[in-house]
Every structure is written in structure tokens, then in C-alpha cells.
JSON list of C-alpha atoms in Angstrom, two decimals:
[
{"chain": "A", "resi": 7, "resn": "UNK", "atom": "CA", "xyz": [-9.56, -35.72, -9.90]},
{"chain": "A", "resi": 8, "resn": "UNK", "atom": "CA", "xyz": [-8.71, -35.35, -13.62]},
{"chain": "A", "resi": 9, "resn": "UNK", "atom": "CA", "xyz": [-9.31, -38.90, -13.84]},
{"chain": "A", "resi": 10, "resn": "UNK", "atom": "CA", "xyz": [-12.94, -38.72, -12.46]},
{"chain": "A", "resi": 11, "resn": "UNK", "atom": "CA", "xyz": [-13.65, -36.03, -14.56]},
{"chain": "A", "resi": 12, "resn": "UNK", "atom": "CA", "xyz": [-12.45, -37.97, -17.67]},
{"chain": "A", "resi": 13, "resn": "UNK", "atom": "CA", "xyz": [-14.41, -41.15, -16.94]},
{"chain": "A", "resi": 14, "resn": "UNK", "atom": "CA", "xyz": [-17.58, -39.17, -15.71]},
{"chain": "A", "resi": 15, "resn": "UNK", "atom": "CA", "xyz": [-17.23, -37.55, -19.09]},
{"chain": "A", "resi": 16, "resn": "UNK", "atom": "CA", "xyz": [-16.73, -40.58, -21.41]},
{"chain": "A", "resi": 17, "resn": "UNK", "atom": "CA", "xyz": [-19.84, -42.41, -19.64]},
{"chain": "A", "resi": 18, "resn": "UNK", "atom": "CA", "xyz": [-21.92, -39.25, -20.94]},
{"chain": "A", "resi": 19, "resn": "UNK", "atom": "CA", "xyz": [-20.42, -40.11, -24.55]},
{"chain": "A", "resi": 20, "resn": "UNK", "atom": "CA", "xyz": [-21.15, -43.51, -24.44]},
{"chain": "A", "resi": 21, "resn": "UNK", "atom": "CA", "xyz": [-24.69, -42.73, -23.26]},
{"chain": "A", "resi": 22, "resn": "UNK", "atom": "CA", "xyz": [-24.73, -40.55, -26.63]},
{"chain": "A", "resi": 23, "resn": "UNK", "atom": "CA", "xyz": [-23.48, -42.99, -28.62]},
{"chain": "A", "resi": 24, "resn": "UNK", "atom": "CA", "xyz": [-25.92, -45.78, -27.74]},
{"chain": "A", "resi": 25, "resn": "UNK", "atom": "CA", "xyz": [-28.82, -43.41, -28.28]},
{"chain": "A", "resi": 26, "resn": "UNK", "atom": "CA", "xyz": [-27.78, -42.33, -31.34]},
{"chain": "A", "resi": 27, "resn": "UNK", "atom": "CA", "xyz": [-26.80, -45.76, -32.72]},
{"chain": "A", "resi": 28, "resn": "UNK", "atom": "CA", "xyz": [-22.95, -45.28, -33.07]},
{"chain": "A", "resi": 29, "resn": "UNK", "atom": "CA", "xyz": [-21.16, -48.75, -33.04]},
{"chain": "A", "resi": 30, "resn": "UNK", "atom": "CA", "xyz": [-24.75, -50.57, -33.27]},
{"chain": "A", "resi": 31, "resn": "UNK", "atom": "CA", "xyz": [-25.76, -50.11, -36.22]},
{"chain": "A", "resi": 32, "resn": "UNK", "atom": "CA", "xyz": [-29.30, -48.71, -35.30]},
{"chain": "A", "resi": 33, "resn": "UNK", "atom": "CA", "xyz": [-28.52, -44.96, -35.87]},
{"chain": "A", "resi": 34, "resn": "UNK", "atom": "CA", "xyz": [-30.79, -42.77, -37.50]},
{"chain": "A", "resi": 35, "resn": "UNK", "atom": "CA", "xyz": [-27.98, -41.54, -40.25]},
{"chain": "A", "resi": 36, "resn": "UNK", "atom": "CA", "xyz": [-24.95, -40.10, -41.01]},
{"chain": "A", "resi": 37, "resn": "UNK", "atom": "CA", "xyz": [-26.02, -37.00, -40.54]},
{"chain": "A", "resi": 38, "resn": "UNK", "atom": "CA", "xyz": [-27.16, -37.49, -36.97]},
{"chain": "A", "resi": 39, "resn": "UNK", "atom": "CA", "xyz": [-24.18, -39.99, -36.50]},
{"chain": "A", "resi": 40, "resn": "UNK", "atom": "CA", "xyz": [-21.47, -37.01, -36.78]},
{"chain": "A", "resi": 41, "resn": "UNK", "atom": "CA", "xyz": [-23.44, -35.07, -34.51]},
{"chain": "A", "resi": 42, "resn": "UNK", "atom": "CA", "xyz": [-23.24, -37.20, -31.95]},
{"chain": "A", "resi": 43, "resn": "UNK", "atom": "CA", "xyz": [-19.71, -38.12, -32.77]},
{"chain": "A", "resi": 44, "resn": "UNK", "atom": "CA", "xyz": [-18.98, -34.96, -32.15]},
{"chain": "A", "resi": 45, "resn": "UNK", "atom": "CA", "xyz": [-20.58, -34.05, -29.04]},
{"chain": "A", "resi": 46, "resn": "UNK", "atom": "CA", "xyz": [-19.22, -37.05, -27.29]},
{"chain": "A", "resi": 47, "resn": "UNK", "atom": "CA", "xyz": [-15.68, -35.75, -28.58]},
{"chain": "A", "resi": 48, "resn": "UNK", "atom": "CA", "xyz": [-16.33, -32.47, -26.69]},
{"chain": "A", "resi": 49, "resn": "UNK", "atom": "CA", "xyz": [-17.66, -34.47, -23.50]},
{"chain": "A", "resi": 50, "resn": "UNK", "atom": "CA", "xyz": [-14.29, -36.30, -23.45]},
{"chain": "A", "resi": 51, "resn": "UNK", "atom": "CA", "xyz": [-12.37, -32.96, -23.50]},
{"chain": "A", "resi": 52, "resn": "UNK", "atom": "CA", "xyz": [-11.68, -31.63, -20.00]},
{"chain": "A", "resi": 53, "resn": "UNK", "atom": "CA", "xyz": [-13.75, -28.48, -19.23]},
{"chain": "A", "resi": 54, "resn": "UNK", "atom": "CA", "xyz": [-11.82, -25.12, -19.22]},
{"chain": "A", "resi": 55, "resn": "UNK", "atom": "CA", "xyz": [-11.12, -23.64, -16.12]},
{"chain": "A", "resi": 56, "resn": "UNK", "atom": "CA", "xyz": [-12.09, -20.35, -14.58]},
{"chain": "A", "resi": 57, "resn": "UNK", "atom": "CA", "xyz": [-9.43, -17.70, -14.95]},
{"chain": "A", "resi": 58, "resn": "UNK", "atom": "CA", "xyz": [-8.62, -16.59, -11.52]},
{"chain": "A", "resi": 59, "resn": "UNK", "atom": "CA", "xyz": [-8.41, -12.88, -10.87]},
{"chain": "A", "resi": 60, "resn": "UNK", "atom": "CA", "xyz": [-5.46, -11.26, -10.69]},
{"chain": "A", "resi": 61, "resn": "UNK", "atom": "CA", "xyz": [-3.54, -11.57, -6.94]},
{"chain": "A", "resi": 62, "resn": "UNK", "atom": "CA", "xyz": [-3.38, -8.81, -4.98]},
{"chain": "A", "resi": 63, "resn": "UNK", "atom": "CA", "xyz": [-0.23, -7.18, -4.21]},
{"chain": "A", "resi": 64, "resn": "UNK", "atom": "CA", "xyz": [0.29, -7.73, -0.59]},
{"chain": "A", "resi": 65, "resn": "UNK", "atom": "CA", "xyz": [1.70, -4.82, 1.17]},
{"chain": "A", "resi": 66, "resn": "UNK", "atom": "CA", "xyz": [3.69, -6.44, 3.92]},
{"chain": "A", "resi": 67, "resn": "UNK", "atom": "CA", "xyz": [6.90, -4.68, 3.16]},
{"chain": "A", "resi": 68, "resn": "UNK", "atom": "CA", "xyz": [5.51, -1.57, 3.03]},
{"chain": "A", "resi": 69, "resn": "UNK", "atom": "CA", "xyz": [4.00, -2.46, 6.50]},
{"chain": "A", "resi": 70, "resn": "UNK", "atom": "CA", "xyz": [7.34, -3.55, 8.15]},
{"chain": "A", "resi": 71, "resn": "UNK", "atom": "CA", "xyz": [8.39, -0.04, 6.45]},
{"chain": "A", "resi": 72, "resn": "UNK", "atom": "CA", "xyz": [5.75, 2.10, 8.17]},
{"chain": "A", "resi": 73, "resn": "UNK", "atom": "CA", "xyz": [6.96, 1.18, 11.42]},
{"chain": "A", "resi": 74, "resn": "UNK", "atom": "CA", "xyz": [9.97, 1.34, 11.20]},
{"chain": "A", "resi": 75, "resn": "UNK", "atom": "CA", "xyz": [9.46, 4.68, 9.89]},
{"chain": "A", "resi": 76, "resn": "UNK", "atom": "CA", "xyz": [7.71, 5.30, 12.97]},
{"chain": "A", "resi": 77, "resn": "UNK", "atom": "CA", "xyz": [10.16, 4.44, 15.10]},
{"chain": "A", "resi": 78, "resn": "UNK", "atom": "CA", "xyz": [13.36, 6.06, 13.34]},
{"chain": "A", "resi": 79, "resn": "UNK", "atom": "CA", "xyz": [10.90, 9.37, 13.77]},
{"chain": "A", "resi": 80, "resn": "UNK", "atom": "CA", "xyz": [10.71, 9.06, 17.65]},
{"chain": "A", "resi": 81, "resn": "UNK", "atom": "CA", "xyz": [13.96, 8.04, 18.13]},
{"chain": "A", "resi": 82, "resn": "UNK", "atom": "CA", "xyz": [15.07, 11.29, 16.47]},
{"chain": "A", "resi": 83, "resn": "UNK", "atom": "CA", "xyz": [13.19, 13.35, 18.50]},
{"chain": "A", "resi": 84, "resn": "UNK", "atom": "CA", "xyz": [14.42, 11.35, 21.49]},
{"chain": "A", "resi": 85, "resn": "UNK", "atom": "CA", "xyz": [17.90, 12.47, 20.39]},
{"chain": "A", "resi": 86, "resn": "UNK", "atom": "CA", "xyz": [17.99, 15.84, 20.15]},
{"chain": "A", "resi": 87, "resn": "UNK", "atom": "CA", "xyz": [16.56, 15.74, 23.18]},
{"chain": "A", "resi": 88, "resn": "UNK", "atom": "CA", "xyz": [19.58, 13.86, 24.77]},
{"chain": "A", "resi": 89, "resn": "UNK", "atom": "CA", "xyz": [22.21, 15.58, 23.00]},
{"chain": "A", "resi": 90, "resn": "UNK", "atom": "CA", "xyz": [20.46, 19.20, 23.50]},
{"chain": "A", "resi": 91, "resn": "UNK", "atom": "CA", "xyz": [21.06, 20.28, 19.93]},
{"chain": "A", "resi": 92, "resn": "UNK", "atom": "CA", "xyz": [18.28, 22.38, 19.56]},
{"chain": "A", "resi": 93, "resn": "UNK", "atom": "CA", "xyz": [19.15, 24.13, 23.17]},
{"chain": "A", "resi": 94, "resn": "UNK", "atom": "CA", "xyz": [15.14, 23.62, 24.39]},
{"chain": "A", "resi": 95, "resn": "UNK", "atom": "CA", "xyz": [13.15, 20.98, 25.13]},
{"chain": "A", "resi": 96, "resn": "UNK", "atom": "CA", "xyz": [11.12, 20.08, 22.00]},
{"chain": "A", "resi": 97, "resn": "UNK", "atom": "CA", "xyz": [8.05, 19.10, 23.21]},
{"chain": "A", "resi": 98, "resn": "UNK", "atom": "CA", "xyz": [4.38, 19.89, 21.33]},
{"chain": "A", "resi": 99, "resn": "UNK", "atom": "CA", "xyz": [3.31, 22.34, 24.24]},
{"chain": "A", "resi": 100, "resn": "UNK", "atom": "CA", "xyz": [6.89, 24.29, 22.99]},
{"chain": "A", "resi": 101, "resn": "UNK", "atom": "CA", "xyz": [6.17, 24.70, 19.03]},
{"chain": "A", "resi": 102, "resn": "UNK", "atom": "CA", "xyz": [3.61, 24.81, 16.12]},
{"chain": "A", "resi": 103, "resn": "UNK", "atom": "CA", "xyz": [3.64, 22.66, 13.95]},
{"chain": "A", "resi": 104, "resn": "UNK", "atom": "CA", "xyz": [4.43, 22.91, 10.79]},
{"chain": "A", "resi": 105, "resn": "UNK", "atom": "CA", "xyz": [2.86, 20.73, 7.60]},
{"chain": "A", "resi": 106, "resn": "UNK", "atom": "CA", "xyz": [5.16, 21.34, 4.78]},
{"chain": "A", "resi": 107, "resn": "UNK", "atom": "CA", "xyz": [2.98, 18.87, 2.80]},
{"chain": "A", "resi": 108, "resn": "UNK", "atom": "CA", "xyz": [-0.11, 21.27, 2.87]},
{"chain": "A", "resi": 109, "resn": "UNK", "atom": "CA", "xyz": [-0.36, 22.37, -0.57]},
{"chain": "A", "resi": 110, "resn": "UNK", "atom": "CA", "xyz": [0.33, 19.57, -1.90]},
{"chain": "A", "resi": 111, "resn": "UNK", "atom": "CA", "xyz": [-1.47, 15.74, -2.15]},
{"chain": "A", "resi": 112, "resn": "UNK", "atom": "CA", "xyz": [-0.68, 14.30, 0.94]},
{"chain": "A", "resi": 113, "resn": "UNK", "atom": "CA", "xyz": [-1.60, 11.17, 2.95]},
{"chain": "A", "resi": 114, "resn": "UNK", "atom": "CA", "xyz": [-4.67, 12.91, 4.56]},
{"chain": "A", "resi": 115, "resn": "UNK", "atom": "CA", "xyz": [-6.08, 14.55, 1.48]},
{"chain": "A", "resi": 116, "resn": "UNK", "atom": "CA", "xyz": [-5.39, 11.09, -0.36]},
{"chain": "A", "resi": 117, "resn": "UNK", "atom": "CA", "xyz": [-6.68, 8.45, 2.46]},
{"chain": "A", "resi": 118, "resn": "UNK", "atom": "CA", "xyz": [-9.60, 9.95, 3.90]},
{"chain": "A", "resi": 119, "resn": "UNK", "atom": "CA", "xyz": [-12.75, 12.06, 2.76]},
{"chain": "A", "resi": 120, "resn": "UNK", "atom": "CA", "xyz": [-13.31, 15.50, 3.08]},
{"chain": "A", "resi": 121, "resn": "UNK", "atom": "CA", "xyz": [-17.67, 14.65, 2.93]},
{"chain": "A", "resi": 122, "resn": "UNK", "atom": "CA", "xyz": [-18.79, 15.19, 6.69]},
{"chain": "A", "resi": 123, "resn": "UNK", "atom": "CA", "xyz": [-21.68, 12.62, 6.30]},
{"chain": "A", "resi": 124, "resn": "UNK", "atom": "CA", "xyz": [-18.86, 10.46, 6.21]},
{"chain": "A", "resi": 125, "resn": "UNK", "atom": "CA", "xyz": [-18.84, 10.23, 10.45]},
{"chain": "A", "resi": 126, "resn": "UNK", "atom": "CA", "xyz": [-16.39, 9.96, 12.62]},
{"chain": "A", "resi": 127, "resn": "UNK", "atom": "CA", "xyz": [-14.17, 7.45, 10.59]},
{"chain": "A", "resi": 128, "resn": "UNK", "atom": "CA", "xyz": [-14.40, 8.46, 6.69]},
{"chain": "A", "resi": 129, "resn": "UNK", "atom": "CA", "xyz": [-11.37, 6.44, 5.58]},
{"chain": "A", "resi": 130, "resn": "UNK", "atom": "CA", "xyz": [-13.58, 3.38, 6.41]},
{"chain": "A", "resi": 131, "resn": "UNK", "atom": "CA", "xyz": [-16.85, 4.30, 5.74]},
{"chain": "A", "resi": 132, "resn": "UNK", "atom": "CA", "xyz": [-16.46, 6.60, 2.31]},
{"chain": "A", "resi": 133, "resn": "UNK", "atom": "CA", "xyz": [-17.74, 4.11, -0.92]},
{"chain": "A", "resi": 134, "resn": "UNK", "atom": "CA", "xyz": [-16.04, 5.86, -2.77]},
{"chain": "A", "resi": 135, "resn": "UNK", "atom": "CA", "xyz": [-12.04, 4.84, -1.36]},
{"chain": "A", "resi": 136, "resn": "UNK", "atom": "CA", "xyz": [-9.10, 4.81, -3.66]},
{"chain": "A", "resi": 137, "resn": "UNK", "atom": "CA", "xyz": [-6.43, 2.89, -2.55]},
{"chain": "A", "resi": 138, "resn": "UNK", "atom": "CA", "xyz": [-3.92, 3.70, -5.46]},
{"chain": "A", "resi": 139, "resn": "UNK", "atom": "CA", "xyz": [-4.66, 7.32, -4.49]},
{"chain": "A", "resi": 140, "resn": "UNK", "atom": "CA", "xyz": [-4.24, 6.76, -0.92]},
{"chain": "A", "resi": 141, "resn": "UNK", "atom": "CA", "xyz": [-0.80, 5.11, -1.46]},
{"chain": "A", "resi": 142, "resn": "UNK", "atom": "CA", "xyz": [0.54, 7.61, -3.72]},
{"chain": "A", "resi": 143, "resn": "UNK", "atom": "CA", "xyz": [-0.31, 10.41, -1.02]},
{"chain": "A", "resi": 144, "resn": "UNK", "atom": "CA", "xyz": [1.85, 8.18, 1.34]},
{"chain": "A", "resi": 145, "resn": "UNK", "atom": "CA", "xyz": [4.44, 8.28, -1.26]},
{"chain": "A", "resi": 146, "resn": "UNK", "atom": "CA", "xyz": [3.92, 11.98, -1.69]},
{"chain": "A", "resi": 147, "resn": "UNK", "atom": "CA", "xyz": [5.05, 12.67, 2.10]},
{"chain": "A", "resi": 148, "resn": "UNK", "atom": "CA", "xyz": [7.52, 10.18, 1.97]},
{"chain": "A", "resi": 149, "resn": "UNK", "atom": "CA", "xyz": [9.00, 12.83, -0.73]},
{"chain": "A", "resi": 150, "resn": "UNK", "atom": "CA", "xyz": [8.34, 15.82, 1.14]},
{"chain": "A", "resi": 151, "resn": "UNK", "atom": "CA", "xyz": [9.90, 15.07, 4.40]},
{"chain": "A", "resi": 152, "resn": "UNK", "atom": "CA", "xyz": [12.93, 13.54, 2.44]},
{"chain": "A", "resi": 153, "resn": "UNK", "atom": "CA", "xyz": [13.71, 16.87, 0.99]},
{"chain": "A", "resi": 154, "resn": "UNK", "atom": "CA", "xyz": [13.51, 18.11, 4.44]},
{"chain": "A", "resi": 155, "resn": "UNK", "atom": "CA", "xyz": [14.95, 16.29, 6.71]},
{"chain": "A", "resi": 156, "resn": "UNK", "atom": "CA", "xyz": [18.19, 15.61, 7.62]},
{"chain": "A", "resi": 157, "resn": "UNK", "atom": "CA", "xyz": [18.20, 12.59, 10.15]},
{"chain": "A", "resi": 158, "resn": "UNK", "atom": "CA", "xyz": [20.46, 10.09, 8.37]},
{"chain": "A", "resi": 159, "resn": "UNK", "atom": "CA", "xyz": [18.58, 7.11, 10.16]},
{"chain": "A", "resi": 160, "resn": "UNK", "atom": "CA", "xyz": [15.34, 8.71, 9.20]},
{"chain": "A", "resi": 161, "resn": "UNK", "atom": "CA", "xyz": [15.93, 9.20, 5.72]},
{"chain": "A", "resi": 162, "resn": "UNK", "atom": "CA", "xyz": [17.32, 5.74, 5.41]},
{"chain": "A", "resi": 163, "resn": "UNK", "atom": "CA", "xyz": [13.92, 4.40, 6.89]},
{"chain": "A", "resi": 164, "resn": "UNK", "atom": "CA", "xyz": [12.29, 6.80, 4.33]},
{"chain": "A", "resi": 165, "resn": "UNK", "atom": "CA", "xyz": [14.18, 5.42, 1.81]},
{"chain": "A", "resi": 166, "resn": "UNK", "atom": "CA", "xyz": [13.39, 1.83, 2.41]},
{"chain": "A", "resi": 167, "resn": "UNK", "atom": "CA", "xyz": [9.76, 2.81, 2.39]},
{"chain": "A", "resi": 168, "resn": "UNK", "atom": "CA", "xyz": [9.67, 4.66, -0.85]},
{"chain": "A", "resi": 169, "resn": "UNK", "atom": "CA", "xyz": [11.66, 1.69, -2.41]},
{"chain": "A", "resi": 170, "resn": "UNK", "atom": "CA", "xyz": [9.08, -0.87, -0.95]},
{"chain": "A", "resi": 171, "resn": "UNK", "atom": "CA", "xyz": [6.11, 0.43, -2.76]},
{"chain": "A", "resi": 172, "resn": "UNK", "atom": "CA", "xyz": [7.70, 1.89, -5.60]},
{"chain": "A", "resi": 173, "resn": "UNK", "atom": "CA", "xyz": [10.30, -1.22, -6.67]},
{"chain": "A", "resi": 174, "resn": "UNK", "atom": "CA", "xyz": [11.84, 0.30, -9.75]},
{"chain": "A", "resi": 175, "resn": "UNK", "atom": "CA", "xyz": [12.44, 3.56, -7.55]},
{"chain": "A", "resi": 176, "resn": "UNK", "atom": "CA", "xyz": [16.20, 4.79, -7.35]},
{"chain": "A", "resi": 177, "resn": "UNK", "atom": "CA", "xyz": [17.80, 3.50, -4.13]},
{"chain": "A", "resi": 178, "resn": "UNK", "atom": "CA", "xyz": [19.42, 5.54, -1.32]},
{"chain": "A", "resi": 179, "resn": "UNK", "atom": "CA", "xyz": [20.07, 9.12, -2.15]},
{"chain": "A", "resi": 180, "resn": "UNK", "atom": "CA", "xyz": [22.86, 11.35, -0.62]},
{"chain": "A", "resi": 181, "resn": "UNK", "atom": "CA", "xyz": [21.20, 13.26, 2.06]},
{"chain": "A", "resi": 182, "resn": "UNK", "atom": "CA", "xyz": [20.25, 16.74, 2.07]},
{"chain": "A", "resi": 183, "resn": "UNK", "atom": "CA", "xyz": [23.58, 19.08, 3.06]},
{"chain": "A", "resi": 184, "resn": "UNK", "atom": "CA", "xyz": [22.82, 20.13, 7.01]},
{"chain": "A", "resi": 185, "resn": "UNK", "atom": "CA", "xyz": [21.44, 23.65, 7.35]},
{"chain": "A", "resi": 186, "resn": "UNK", "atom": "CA", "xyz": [23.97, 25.24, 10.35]},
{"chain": "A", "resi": 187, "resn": "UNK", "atom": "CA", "xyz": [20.94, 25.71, 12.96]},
{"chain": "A", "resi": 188, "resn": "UNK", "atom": "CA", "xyz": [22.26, 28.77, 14.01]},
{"chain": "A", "resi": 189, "resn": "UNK", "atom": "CA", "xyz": [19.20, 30.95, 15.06]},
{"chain": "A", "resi": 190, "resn": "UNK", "atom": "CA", "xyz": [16.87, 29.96, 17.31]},
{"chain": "A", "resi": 191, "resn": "UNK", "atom": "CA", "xyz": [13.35, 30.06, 14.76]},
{"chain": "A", "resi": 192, "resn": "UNK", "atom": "CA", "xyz": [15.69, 27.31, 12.66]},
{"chain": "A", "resi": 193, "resn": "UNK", "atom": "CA", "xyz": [15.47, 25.16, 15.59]},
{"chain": "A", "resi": 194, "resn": "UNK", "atom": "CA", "xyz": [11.83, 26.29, 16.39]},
{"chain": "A", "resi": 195, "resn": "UNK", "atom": "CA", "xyz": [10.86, 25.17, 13.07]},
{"chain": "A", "resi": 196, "resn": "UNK", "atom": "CA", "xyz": [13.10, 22.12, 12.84]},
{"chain": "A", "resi": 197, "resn": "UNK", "atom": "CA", "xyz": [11.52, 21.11, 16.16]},
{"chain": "A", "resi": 198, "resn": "UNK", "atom": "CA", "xyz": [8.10, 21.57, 14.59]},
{"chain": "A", "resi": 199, "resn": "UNK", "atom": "CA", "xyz": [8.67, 20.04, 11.11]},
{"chain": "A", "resi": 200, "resn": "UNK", "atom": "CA", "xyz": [10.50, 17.48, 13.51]},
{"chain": "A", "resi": 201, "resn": "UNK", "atom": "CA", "xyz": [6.98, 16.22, 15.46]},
{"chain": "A", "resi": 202, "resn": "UNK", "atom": "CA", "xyz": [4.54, 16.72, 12.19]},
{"chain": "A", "resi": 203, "resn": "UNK", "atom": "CA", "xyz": [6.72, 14.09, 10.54]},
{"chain": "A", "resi": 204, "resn": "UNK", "atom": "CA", "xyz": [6.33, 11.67, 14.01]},
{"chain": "A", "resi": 205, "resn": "UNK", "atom": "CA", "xyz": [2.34, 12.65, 13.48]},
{"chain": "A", "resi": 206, "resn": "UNK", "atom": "CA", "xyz": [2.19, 11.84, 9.83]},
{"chain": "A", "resi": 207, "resn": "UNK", "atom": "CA", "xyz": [4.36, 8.59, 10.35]},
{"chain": "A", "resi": 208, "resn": "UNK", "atom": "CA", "xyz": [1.77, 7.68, 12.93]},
{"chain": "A", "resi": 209, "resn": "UNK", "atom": "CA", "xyz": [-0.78, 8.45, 10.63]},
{"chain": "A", "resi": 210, "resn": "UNK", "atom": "CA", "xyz": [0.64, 6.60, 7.39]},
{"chain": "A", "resi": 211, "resn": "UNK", "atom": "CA", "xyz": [1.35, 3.41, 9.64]},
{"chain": "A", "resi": 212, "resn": "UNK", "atom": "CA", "xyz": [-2.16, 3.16, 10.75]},
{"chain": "A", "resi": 213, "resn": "UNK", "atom": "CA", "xyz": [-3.31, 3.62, 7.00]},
{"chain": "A", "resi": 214, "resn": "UNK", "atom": "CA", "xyz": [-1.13, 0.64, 6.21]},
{"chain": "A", "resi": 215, "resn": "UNK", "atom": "CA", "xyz": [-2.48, -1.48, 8.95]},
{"chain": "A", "resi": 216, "resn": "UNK", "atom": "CA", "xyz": [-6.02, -0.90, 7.18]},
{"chain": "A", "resi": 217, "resn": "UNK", "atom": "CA", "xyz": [-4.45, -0.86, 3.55]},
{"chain": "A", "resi": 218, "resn": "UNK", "atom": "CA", "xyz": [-2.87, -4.49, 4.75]},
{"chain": "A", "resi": 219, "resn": "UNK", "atom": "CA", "xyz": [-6.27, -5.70, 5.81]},
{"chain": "A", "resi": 220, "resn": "UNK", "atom": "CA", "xyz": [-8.51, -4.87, 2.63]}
]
């Protein structure tokens, strides 16, 4: 293709040149001479190319991440449940939930608008959508529920998230020292911090599906 271009663009030249006289003898001066010398010089060079924009970081890992997230929160729940740690069933219907991410920027306040004209689906139909915002509200939960939890197969699935979309982030931290569970509104609210974290994890996986796709 280079080739093509070249040749293409030293016919042009040529053309130039027997216009303007160069090599015959029947050119109209000096003046015009260099002139034409010189455009057929810049016809000869190859043309510069486009810059590209810059590639989008693909957020793959951080995909894989989210479900895995997902997962490691369900299979918690599924395990106290076994094991009978908490000493009820801990089922929605049994607590309230509690969002210890609230006051603070979280993946709902960051991934979806607060206009009603927005409809029924704002995250997808607000103009206006940050997706640097929307990721660092992810992030934000990601820290919440870290400090939180206790789960070691949780917070190493947490851990492997926050990593993912923050590379130069600190790897694996010591987890949290286990609170003794010893009255029963500890394991009410355990229970309930327990299934907001299995919502929000639903929540941040589906915002990664669209996050993947834009």
C-alpha cells in the first residue's frame, strides 16, 4: 500500500514538473521552477496519518471480579446458614437491612440519577453519565464492606476487585479481627449487613455488565 501511495504521488510530481517546465527547458523561471520543485517534493512525501484516539481501558477483569464477588457473597450467606452460626435462619423476611454505605458516595448515588424524568432506567438514559464517577462509587463500597466484613473468602474476592480497577492499589490486607457475636442484635445486624452486601454485589455486577458494554 505504501508503494501505491508513493507512485500515485510521484505521477502527481511529474505532472507538475512537465507543466511547469522542469527538466524541459520550457519553464517559465526560476522563480516558478522552485515552486514547483518544491511541491512535487511534498507530493513524494507520504501523507501523515491520523492520530488514533486513545484505547479504552477494557474492564474485563473488573468484570470476572464482579462476579465472583457475587458469588463469594451468596456462598457466605449459604454458610452460616449450614453451620447455624448466627442461631436463626437469615433470610430477608427475618432482618432489615442495613446500608452502611449511606452517607457516603456509593455505587447507587455514583451510577444512576437521582432526576425522575430520567424513567424507569436512569443509569441508561441520563446524558449526563459519568463513568469515572460511577466506578469510583463501586470502589467506594468495595471499601466499606471491607472494613466490615469478616468473610475471609469474601474479602479476598473484594480484594481482587479493588486491585483490578485500581492496579497500583496495595494487595491483600490482614482481615478485620472477628467481633465475638455474642448477642443476638450482633447477629441481627451481621445478618443484615450480610444480605445488603449480596444486594449491592448484585447491583455493582450488573453496572459492570453495562460499564463493559459502553
Amino acid at each position: 500500500m505504501e508503494k501505491r501511495s508513493t507512485s500515485r504521488g510521484r505521477g502527481s510530481a511529474a505532472s507538475i514538473a512537465r507543466g511547469t517546465g522542469i527538466g524541459t527547458g520550457t519553464g517559465t523561471g526560476r522563480g516558478s521552477g522552485r515552486w514547483a520543485l518544491l511541491a512535487a517534493l511534498c507530493l513524494a512525501l507520504p501523507l501523515p496519518v491520523p492520530a488514533l484516539p486513545p484505547p479504552v481501558r477494557s474492564l474485563v477483569p473488573e468484570l470476572r471480579r464482579s462476579r465472583a464477588l457475587l458469588e463469594a457473597a451468596r456462598a457466605s450467606l449459604l454458610s452460616l446458614k449450614e453451620r447455624g452460626t448466627l442461631g436463626f435462619e437469615c433470610t430477608l423476611e427475618e432482618v432489615d437491612l442495613e446500608d452502611i454505605t449511606k452517607d457516603r458516595i456509593n455505587t447507587l448515588k455514583a451510577c444512576t440519577s437521582e432526576d425522575p424524568r430520567t424513567g424507569n432506567c436512569p443509569v441508561l438514559e441520563s446524558p449526563a453519565f459519568d463513568k469515572h464517577k460511577c466506578l469510583q462509587g463501586i470502589y467506594e463500597d468495595l471499601k466499606a464492606y471491607r472494613a466490615e466484613l469478616s468473610d475471609q473468602k469474601v474479602l479476598t474476592s473484594i480484594d481482587e476487585m479493588m486491585k483490578a480497577m485500581q492496579p497500583g492499589s496495595p494487595g491483600a490486607l490482614q482481615p478485620p479481627p472477628s467481633a465475638a457475636l455474642s448477642s443476638f442484635k450482633d447477629r441481627m445486624r451481621l445478618c443484615g449487613v450480610l444480605h445488603a452486601f449480596r444486594i449491592r454485589a448484585v447491583t455493582i455486577d450488573r453496572m459492570m455488565n453495562y460499564l463493559s458494554a459502553l
